[in-house]
XYZ file of C-alpha atoms in Angstrom:
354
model
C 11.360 -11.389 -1.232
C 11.444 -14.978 -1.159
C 8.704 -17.615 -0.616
C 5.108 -15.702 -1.077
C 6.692 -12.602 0.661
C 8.636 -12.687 3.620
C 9.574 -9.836 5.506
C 9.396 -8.012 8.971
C 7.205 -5.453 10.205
C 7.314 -2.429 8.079
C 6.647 1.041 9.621
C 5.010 3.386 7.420
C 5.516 7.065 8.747
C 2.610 7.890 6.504
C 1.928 11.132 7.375
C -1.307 13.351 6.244
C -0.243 16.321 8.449
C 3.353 16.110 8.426
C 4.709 13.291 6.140
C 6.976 15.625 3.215
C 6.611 14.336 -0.474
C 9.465 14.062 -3.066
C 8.669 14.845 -6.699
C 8.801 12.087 -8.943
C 10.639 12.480 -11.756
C 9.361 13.547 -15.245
C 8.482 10.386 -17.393
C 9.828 10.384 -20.913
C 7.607 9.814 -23.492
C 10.106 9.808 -26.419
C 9.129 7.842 -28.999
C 11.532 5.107 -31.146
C 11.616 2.051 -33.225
C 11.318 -1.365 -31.427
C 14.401 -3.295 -31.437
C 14.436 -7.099 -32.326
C 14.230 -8.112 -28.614
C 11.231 -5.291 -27.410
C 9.370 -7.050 -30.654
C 9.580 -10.354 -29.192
C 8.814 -9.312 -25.777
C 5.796 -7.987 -27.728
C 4.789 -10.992 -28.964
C 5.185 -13.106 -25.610
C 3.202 -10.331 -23.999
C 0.247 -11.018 -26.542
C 0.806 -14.637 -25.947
C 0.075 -14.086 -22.467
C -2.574 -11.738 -23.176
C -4.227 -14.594 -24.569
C -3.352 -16.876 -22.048
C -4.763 -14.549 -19.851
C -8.197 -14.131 -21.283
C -8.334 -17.953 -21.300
C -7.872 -18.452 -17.826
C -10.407 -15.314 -16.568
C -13.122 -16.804 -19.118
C -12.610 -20.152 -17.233
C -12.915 -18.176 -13.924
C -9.575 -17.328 -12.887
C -10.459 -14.396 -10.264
C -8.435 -14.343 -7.259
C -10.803 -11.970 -5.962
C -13.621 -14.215 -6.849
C -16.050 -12.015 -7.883
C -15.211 -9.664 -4.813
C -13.686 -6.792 -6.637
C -15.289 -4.293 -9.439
C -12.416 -5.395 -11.946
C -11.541 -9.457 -11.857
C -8.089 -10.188 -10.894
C -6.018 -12.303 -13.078
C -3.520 -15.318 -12.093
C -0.133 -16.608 -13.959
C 0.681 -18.999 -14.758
C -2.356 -20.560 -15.117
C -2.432 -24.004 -12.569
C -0.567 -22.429 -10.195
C -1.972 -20.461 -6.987
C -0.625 -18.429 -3.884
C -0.776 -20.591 -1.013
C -5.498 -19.848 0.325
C -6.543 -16.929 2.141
C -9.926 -15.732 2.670
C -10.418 -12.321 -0.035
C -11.677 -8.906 1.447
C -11.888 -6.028 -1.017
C -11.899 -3.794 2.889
C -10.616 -4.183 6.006
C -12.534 -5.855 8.631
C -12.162 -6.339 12.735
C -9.074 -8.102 13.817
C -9.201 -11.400 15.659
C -8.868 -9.437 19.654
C -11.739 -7.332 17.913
C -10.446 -4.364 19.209
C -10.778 -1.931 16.195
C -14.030 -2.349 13.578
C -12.809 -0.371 10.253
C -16.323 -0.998 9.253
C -17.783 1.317 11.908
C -19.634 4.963 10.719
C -18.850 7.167 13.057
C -18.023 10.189 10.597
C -21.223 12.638 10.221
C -21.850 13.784 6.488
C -21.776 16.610 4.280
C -24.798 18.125 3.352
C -24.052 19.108 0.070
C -27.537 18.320 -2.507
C -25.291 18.123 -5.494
C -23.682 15.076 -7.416
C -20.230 15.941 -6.531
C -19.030 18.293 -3.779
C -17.266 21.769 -3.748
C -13.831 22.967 -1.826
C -14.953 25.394 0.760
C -18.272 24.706 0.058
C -18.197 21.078 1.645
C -17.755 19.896 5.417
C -15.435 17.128 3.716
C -13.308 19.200 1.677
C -12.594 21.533 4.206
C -8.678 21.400 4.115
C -8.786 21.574 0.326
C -9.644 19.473 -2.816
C -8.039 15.699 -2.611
C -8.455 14.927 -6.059
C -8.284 16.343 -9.545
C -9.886 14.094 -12.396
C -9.227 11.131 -10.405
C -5.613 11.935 -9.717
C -4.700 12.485 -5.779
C -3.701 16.136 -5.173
C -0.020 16.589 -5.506
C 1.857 18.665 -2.927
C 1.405 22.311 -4.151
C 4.623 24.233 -3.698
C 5.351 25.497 -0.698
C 3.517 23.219 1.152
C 5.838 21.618 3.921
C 3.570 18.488 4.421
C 1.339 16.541 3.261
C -2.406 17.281 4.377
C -4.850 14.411 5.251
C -7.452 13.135 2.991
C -10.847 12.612 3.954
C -13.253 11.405 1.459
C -16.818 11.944 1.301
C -18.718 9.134 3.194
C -21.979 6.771 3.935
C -23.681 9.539 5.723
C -23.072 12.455 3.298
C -26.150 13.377 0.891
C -23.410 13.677 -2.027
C -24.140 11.309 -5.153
C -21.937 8.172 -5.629
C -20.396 9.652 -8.829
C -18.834 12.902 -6.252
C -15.373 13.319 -7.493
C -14.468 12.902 -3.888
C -15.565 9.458 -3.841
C -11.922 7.387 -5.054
C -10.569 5.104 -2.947
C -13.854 3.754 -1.666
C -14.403 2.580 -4.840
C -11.701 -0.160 -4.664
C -10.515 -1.565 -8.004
C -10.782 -0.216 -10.885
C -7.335 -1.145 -13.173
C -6.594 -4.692 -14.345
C -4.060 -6.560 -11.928
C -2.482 -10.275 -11.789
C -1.479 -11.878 -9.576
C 1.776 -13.494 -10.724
C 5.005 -15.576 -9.877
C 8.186 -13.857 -9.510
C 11.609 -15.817 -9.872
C 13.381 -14.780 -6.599
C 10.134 -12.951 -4.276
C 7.462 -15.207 -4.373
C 4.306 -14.044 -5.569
C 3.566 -10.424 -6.885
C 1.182 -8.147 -8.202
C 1.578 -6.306 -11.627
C -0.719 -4.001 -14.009
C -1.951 -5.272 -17.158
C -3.089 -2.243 -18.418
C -1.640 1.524 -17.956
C -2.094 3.586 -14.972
C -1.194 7.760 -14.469
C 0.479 9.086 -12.104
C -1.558 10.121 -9.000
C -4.270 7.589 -9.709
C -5.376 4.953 -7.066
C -4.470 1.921 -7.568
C -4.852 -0.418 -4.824
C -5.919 -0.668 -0.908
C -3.807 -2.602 1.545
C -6.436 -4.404 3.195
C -6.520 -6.918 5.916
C -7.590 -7.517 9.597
C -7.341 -4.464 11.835
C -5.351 -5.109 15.125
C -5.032 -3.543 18.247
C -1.068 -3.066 18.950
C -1.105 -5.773 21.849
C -2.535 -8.685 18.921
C -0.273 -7.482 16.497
C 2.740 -7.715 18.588
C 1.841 -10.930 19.462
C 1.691 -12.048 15.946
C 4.870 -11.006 15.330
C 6.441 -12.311 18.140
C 4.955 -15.825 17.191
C 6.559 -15.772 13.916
C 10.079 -17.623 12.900
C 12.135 -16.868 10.425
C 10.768 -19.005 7.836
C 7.436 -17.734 8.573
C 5.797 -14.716 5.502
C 5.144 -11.633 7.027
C 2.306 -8.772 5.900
C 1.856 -6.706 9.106
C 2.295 -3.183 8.236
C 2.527 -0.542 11.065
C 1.333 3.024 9.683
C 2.308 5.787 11.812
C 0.957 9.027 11.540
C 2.609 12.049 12.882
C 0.532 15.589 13.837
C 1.469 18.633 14.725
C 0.686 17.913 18.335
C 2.953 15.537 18.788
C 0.466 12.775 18.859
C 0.931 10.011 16.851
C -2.001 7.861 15.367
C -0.659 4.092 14.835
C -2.305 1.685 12.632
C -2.042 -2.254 12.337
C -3.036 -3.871 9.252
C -2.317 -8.178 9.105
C -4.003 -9.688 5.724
C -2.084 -13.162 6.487
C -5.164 -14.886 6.701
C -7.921 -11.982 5.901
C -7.300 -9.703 2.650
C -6.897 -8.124 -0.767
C -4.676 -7.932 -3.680
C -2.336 -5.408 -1.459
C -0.943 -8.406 -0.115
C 0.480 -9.428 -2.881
C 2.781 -6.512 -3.387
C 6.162 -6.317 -3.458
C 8.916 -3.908 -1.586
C 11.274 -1.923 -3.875
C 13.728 0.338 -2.990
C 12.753 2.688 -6.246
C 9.162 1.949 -5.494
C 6.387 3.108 -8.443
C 3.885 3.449 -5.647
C 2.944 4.930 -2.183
C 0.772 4.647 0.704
C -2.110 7.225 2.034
C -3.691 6.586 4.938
C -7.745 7.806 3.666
C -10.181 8.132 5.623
C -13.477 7.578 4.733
C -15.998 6.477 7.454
C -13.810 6.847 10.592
C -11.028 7.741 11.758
C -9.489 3.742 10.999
C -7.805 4.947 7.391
C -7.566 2.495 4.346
C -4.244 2.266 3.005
C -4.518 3.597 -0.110
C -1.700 3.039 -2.891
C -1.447 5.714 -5.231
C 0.732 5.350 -8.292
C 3.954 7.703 -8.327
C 4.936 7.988 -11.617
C 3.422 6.246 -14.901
C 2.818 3.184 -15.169
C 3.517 0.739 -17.984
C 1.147 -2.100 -18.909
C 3.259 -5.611 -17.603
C 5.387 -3.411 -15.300
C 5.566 -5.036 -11.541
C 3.727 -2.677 -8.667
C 5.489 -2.225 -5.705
C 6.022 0.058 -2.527
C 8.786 1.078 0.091
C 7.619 -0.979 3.037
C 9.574 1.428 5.285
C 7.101 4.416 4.118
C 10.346 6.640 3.653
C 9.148 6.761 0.129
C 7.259 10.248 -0.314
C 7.727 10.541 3.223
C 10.381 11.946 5.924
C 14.531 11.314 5.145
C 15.688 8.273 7.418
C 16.840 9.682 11.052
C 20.170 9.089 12.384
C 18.356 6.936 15.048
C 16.719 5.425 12.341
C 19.770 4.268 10.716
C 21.484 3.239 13.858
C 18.695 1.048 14.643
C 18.523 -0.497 11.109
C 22.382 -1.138 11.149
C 22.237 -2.831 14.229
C 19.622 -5.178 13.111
C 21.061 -6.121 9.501
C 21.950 -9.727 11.218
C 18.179 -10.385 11.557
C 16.838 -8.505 8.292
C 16.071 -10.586 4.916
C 17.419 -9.947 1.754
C 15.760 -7.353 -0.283
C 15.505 -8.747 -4.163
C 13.926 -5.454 -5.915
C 16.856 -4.917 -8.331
C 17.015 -1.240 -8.183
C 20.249 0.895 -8.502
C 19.734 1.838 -5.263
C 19.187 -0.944 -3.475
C 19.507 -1.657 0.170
C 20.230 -4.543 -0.086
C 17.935 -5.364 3.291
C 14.059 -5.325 3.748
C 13.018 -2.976 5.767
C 12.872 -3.464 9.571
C 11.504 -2.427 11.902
C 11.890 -3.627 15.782
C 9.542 -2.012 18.002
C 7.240 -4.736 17.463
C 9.496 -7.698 18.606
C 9.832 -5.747 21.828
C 9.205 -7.515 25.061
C 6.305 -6.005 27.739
C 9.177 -5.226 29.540
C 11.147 -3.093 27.530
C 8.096 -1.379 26.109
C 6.556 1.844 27.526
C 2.843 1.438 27.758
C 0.513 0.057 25.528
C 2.040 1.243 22.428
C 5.428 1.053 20.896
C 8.537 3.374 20.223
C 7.946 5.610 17.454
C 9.974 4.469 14.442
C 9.994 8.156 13.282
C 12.406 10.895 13.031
């Protein structure tokens, strides 16, 4: 993505009752000699190691003190263009939606960390094992929903269902890309399953984030997300996240079309989910984080409507500069949002869902 990180609203079919999940594929840990170039990429990896620890002893924190783990910057002099830093989500500008709102009641459970079938929170099943999100057991059609233990449960802080709320806990920097702007990569290594990040920003009611959309031009950088959720009802649970002006270090990241991360809606306090990025395979120390903005990644295959729709609107897409073998050659799009009143049904847009 060019210039900070330009792209159009991204629909994330994020589904904790019926989003499938695709295996990710075995890492290999075989070991062998460094050739002359992985030396020297060593070596200018230690040289910005130390460049690093400079620049965070002089203060460098683009969270400013915000996060549990400080976030670093390269190169050093250089900065993404100001924002004001939220480690959460907070109320949108039309004020519609407060993520900050309790409105969950709590377990019960007098322990320090919480049992499956034992606790009112972990009543669909454990969420996490030593840290890691759940993988899809076999069998299991679709993904189930995570709720995490909250403010009003009588669990201790240390409860192993107690992750995402958290926030940070790895070492990230903020960085400059050649072709996409800014980005966000890991300086140290991270397993697969473990959180990694939130994708934080103001909440918006669909009406405010159209409008935002609408307002933009095609120079203009674009971080609206739309997460759709899909239930077995039929009902579907939409969620607008904007952290243009309000956010995190989510906002940072870029699209890939061989992503090494996806999003979870979690829900912690209410029923307004944090975005949770979860990392999909290993992750190597330097290596650049990134996610499928379309949420097709660990998700539902693309619909024939889907593709129609994306086909027709290639002419108005941007360029996707990921670099993967499977590249699309696009960012994703997604149009519902750039819909008139007119041609939209209601308050809320047309499902871009299978």
């Amino acid at each position: 993505m060019a210039a900070s990180r330009p792209r159009h609203a991204s629909s994330s079919s994020c589904s904790p009752s019926r989003s499938r999940s695709r295996a990710a594929a075995p890492s290999d840990h075989s070991a062998c000699a460094p050739t002359h170039s992985e030396a020297a990429a060593r070596r200018a990896n230690r040289r910005r190691a130390r460049g690093r620890d400079r620049a965070m002893a002089a203060g460098a924190d683009v969270s400013g003190g915000r996060e549990p783990v400080a976030v670093a910057l390269w190169p050093p002099g250089e900065a993404p263009p100001a924002f004001q830093y939220s480690p959460d989500s907070v109320a949108g500008a039309d004020g519609d939606i407060d993520p900050t709102e309790v409105t969950f009641p709590g377990c019960s459970c007098l322990t320090s960390s919480c049992v499956v079938h034992v606790c009112s929170c972990l009543c669909r099943g454990e969420n996490y094992n030593s840290l890691c999100l759940r993988p899809t057991a076999a069998g299991e059609e679709y993904a189930r929903p995570v709720f995490e233990c909250n403010a009003m449960c009588q669990c201790g802080e240390s409860c192993q269902n107690r992750v995402v709320q958290r926030g940070l806990q790895f070492r990230l920097e903020v960085f400059k890309t050649e072709k996409k702007g800014w980005g966000l990569r890991t300086l140290e290594f991270i397993a697969k399953g473990r959180f990694v990040c939130e994708y934080a920003g103001e909440v918006l009611g669909f009406n405010e984030a159209r409008r935002r959309i609408q307002a933009q031009t095609s120079k203009d950088s674009n971080y609206l997300i739309a997460v759709r959720e899909h239930l077995h009802s039929g009902q579907i649970l939409e969620t607008f996240v904007d952290p243009t002006y309000v956010g995190n270090v989510g906002r940072f990241l870029n699209h890939s079309c061989e992503p090494n991360l996806f999003m979870v809606p979690v829900r912690v306090d209410s029923m307004v989910p944090k975005l949770a990025l979860f990392a999909a395979t290993d992750i190597s120390a330097g290596e650049e984080l990134s996610y499928d903005y379309s949420g097709r990644f660990h998700n539902l295959p693309v619909s024939n409507r889907e593709e129609q729709s994306l086909e027709e609107d290639n002419r108005l897409r941007k360029p996707c500069y990921c670099g993967s073998r499977t590249c699309a050659s696009f960012l994703p799009w997604d149009s519902s949002l750039f819909a008139t009143p007119d041609t939209s049904s209601g308050s809320s847009p047309e499902p871009f869902s299978p």
